[in-house]
Coordinates of C-alpha atoms in Angstrom, one line a residue:
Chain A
X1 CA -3.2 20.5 -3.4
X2 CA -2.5 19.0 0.0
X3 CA -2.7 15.5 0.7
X4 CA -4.9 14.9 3.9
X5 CA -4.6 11.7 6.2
X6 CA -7.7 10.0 7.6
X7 CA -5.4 10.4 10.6
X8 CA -6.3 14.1 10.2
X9 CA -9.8 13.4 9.4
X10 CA -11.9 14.3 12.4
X11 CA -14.8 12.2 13.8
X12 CA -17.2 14.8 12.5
X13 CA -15.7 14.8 8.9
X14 CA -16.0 10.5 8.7
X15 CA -19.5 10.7 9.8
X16 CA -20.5 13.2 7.2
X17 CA -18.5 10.8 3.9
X18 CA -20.6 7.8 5.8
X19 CA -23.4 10.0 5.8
X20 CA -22.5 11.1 1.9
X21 CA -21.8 7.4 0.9
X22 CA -25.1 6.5 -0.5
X23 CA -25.2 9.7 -2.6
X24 CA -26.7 13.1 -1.9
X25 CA -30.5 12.7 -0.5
X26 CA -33.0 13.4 -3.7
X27 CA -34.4 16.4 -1.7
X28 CA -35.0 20.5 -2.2
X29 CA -32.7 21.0 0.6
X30 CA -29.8 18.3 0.7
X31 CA -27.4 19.5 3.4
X32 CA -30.0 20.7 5.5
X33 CA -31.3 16.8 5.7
X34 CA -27.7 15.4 6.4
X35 CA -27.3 18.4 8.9
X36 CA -30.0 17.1 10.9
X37 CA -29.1 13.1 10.9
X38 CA -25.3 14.4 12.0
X39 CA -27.0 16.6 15.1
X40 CA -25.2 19.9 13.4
X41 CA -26.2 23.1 11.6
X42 CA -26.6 22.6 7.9
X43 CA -24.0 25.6 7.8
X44 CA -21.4 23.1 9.2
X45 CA -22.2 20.8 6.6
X46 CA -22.2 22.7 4.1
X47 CA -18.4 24.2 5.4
X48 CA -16.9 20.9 5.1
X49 CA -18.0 19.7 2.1
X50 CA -16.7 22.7 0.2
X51 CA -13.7 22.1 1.9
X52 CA -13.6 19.2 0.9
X53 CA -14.2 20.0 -2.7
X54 CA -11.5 22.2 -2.4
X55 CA -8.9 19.7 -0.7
X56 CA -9.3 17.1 -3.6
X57 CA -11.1 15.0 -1.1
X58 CA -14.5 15.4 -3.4
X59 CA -13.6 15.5 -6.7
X60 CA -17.4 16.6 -7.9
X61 CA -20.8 16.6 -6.8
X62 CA -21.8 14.5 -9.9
X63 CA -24.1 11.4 -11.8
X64 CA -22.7 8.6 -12.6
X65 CA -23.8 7.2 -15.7
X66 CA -24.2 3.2 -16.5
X67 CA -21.9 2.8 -19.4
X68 CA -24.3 -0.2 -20.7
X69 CA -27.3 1.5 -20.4
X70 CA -26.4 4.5 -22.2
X71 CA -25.5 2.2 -25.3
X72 CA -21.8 2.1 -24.4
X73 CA -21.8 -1.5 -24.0
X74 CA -18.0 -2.3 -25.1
X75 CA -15.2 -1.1 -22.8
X76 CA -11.7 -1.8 -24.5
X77 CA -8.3 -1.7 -21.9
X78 CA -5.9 -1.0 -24.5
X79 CA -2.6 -1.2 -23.6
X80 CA 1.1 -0.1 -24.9
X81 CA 4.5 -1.2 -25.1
X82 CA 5.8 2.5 -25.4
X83 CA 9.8 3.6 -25.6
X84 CA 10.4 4.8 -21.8
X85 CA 11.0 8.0 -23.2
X86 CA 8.3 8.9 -25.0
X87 CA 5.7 7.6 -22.4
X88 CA 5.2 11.2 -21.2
X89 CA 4.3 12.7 -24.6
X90 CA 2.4 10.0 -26.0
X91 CA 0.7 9.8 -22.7
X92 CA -0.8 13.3 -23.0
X93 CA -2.1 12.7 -26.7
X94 CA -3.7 9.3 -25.3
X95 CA -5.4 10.9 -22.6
X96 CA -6.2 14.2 -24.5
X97 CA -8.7 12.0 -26.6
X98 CA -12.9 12.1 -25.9
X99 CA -13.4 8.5 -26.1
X100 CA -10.3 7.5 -23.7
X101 CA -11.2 8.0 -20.0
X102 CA -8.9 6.8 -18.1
X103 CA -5.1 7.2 -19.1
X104 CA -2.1 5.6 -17.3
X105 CA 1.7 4.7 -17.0
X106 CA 1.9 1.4 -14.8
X107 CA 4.6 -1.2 -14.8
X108 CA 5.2 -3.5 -16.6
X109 CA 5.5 -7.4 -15.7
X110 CA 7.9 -9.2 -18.0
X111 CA 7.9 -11.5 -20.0
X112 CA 4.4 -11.8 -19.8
X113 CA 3.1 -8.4 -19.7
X114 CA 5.4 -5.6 -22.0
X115 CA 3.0 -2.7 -21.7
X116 CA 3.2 0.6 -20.0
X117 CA 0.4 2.1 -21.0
X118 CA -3.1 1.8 -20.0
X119 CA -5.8 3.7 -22.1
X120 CA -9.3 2.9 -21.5
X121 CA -11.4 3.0 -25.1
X122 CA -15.3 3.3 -24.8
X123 CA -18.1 2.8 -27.6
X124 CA -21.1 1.1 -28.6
X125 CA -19.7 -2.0 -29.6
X126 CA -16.6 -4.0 -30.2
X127 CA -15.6 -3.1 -33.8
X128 CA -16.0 0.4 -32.4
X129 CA -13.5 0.2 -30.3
X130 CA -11.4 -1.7 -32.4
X131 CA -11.4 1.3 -35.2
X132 CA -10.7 3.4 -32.4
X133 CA -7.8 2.0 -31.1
X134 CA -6.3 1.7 -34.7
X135 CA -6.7 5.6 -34.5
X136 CA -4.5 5.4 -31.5
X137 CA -2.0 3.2 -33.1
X138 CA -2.0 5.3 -35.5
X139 CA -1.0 8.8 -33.3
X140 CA 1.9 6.4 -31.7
X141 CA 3.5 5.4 -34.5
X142 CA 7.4 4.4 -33.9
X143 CA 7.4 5.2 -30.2
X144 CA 5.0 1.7 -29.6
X145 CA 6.9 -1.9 -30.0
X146 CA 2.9 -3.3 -29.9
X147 CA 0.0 -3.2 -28.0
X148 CA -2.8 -4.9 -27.0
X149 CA -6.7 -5.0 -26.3
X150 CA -8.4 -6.6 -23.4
X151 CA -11.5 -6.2 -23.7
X152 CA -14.1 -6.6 -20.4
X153 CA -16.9 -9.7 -20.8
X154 CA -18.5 -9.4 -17.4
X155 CA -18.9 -7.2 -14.5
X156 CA -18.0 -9.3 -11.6
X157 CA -18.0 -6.6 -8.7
X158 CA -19.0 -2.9 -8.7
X159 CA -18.8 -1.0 -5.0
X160 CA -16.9 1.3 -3.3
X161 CA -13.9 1.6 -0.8
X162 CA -15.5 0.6 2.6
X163 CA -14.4 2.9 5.4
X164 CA -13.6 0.6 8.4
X165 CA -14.4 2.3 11.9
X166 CA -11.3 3.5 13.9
X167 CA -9.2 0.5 15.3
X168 CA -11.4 -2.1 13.1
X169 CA -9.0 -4.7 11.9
X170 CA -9.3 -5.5 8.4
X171 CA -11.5 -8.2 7.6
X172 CA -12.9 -10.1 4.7
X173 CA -16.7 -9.9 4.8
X174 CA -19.3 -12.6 4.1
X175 CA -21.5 -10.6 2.0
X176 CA -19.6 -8.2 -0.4
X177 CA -22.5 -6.6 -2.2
X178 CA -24.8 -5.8 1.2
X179 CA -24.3 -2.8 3.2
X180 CA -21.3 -3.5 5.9
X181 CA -22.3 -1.3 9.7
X182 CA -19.4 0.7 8.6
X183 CA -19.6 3.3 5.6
X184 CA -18.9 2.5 2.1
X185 CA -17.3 5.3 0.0
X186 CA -18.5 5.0 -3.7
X187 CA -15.0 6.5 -5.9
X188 CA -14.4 7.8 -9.5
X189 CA -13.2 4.8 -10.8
X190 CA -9.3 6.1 -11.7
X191 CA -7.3 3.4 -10.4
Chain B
X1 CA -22.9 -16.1 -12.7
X2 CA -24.9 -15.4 -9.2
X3 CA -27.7 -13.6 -9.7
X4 CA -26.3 -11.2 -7.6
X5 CA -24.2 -9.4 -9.9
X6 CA -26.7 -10.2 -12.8
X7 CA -28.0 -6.3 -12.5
X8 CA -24.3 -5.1 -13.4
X9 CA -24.5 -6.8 -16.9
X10 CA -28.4 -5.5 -17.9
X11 CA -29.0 -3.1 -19.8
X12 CA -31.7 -1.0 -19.1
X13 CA -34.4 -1.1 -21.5
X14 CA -36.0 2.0 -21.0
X15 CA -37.0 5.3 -23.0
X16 CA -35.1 8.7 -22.7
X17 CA -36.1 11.6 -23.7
X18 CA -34.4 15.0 -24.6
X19 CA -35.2 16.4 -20.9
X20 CA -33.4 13.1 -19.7
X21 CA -30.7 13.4 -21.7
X22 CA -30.4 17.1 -21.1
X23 CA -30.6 16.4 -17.4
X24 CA -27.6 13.3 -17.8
X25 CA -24.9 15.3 -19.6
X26 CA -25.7 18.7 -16.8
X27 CA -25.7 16.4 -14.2
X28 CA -22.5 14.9 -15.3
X29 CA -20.5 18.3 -14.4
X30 CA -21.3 18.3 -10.9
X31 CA -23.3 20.2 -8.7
X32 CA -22.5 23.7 -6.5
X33 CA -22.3 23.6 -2.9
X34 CA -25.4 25.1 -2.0
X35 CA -28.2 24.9 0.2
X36 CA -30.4 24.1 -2.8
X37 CA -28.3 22.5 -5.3
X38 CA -31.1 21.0 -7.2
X39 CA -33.1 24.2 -7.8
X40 CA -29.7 26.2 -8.7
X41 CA -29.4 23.6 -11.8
X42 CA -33.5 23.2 -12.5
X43 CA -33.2 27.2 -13.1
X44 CA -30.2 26.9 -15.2
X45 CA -31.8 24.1 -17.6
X46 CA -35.3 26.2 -16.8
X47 CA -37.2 23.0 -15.7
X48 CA -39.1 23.3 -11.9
X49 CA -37.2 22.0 -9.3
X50 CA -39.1 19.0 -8.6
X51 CA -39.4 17.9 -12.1
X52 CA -35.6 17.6 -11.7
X53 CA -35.9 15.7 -8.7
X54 CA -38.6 13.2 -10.1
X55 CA -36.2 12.5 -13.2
X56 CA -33.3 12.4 -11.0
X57 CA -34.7 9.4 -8.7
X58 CA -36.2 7.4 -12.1
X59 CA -33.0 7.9 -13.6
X60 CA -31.4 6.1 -10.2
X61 CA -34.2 3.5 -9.8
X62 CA -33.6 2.5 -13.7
X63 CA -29.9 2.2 -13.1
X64 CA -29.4 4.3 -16.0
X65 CA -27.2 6.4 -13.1
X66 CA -25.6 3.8 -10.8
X67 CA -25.2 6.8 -8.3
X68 CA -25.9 10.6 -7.9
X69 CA -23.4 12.6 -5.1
X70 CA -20.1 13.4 -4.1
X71 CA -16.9 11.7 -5.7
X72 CA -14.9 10.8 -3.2
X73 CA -10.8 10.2 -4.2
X74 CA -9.6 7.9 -1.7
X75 CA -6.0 9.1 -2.7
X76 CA -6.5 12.6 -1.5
X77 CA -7.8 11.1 2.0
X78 CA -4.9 9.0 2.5
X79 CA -5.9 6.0 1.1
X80 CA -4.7 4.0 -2.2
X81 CA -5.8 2.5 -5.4
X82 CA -4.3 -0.6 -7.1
X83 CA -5.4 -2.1 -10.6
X84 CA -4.3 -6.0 -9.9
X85 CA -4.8 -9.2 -12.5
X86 CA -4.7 -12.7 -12.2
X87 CA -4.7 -15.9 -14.6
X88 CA -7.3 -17.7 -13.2
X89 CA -8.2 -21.5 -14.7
X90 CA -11.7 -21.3 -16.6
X91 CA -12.5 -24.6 -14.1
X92 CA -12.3 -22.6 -11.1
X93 CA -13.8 -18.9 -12.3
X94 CA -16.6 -19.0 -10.4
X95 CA -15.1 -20.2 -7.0
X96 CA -12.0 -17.5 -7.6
X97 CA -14.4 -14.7 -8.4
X98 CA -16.4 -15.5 -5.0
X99 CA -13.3 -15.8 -3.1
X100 CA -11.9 -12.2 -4.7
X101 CA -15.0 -10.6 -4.3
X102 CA -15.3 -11.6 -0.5
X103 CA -13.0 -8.8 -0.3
X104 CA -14.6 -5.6 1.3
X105 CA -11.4 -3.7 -0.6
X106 CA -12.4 -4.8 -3.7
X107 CA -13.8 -2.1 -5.1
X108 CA -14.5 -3.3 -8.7
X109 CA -13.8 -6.5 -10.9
X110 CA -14.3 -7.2 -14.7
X111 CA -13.5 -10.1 -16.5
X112 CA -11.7 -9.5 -19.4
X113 CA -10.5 -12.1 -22.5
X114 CA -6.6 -12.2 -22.0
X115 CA -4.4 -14.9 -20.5
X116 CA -4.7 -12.8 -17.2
X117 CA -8.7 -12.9 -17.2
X118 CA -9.5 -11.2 -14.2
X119 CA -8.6 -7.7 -13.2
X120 CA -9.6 -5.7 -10.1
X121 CA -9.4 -2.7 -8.3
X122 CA -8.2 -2.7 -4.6
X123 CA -9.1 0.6 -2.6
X124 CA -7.6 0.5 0.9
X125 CA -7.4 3.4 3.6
X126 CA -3.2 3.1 3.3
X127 CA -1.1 2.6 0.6
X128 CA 0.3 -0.4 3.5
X129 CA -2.5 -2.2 2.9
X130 CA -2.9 -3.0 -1.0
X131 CA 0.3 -5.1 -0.5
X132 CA -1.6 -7.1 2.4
X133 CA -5.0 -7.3 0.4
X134 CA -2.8 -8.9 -3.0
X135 CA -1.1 -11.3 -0.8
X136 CA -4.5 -12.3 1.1
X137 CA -5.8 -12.7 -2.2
X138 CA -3.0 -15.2 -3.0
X139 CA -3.2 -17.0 0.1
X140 CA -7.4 -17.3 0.0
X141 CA -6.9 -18.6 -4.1
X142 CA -3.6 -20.2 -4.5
X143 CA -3.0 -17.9 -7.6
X144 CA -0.3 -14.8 -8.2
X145 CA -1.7 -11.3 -8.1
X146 CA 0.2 -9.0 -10.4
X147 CA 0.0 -5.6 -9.0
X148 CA -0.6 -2.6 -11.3
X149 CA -0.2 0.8 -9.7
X150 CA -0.9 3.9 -11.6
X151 CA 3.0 5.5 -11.9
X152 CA 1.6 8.2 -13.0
X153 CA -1.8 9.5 -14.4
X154 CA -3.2 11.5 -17.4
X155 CA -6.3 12.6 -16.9
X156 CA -8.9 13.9 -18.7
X157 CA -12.6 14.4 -18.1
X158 CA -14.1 11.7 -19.2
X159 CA -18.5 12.2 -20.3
X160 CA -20.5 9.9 -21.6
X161 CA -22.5 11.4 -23.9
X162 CA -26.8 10.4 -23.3

């Protein structure tokens, strides 16, 4: 999978994620509607955006769900102390788990931070998660010197990356949560 | 807490049904690049196309989905992703969390009950960048911002089931 460069992004291609931004238009024929706000054939469109998909660039046409509405109201960060050594293998048995979605090796920040290891643990409440990361613990054995659970009490910003036009310095915008002139890219939200 | 991020924290107290449901976990695995993506899974889950659609747009105006379209990683365009955290003082939350969120790159920010009580997620167009956002951060609030980037990532699919 190559790595592409907004450098080697045309014009064309940033207008169409801008145009993309807000989600696909709720219509029978969604490219055809895009196709026509850009000025170009739907065909075009439709060319880029597979290639896209193909590059990495989309990772999937897709809903994204509200955690909280869907009754998953409690999101746990655990996080690991784990041997150097074994990160690699207990990282793959974290990650290979249905209630962990996001799985990670960052560094860690001492003396104040030991862990290694980021696992994100989803379910309908607390204690849920709680159980759940004892399973965890329990799959680590040895390899973890302790761990952690940091669990979230408020969603204090949801967005996207915002796209800057070409030559735009960065800036710090008054109103975060409105729509900026330049586009917004909505992201998965593996950090 | 401004009552602009108060939708993030509701939960939605609405019905689903089994057709919702259905149509949340399908919708979930993304859609083909066609011309007429919508019909291509209303055939599949042998529903009309524009019962689809209708559900589709509730679902959205209920914020039961927070967004329906392509997934954009940032990474694969060029640009970067850093998890960061901060200890801020409980006196100054509020004032902190403006000053943070004032921040076109952050992307996302949860408060979470640990000594470092704030953590964030920086997306920037370069990797240059996240370095320049964290120390704006510390400039604009007076307070450290640990930086957490992924050093290496185990993915799985993640679905959360309606």
């Amino acid at each position: 999978m190559s790595t592409h460069n907004f450098e080697e992004f045309s014009e064309f291609d940033r207008a169409l994620v801008a145009a993309l931004q807000e989600g696909l238009p709720l219509v029978s024929e969604p490219y055809a509607q895009i196709a026509s706000q850009l000025g170009v054939s739907e065909e075009l469109v439709l060319e880029r955006v597979a290639s896209m998909k193909e590059n990495g660039a989309i990772r999937r046409i897709a809903a994204v769900p509200n955690h909280r509405a869907l009754g998953m109201r409690a999101n746990g960060m655990s996080v690991w102390n784990i041997v150097d050594e074994d990160v690699e293998r207990i990282g793959q048995i974290m990650g290979a788990l249905d209630f962990v979605s996001h799985c990670y090796q960052r560094p860690r920040w001492m003396p104040t931070w030991p862990y290694n290891v980021f696992a994100m643990v989803h379910g309908k409440t607390r204690e849920e998660c709680l159980t759940l990361v004892k399973e965890i613990e329990a799959l680590v054995g040895s390899s973890c010197k302790g761990h952690n659970v940091l669990f979230s009490t408020k969603t204090l910003k949801k967005t996207g990356l915002r796209l800057r036009r070409r030559g735009e310095s960065p800036r710090v915008s008054s109103d975060p949560l409105s729509q900026s002139s330049s586009g917004s890219v909505s992201t998965s939200t593996s950090a | 807490m401004s009552t602009d991020i108060a939708h993030l924290n509701e939960t939605a107290r609405v019905h689903l049904d089994d057709l919702d449901r259905k149509l949340i976990n399908r919708l979930q695995d993304g859609l083909p690049v066609v011309s007429k993506p919508y019909a291509a899974v209303a055939e599949e889950l042998g529903i009309e196309e524009d019962v689809l659609l209708k559900r589709l747009e509730w679902l959205l105006e209920t914020r039961i989905l927070t967004r329906f379209g392509p997934m954009f990683d940032i990474a694969q365009m060029g640009g970067a992703f850093c998890l960061c955290a901060m200890a801020v003082p409980e006196e100054r939350y509020d004032e902190v969390t403006e000053q943070v969120n004032s921040l076109s790159e952050v992307a996302h920010n949860y408060a979470r009950d640990h000594e470092l009580n704030m953590w964030f997620v920086l997306a920037t167009e370069t990797p240059e960048e996240i370095e320049t956002c964290g120390k704006r951060i510390e400039e604009l609030t007076g307070i450290p911002v640990r930086l957490f980037p992924k050093e290496r990532e185990f993915f799985i699919e993640f679905k959360v089931p309606a």
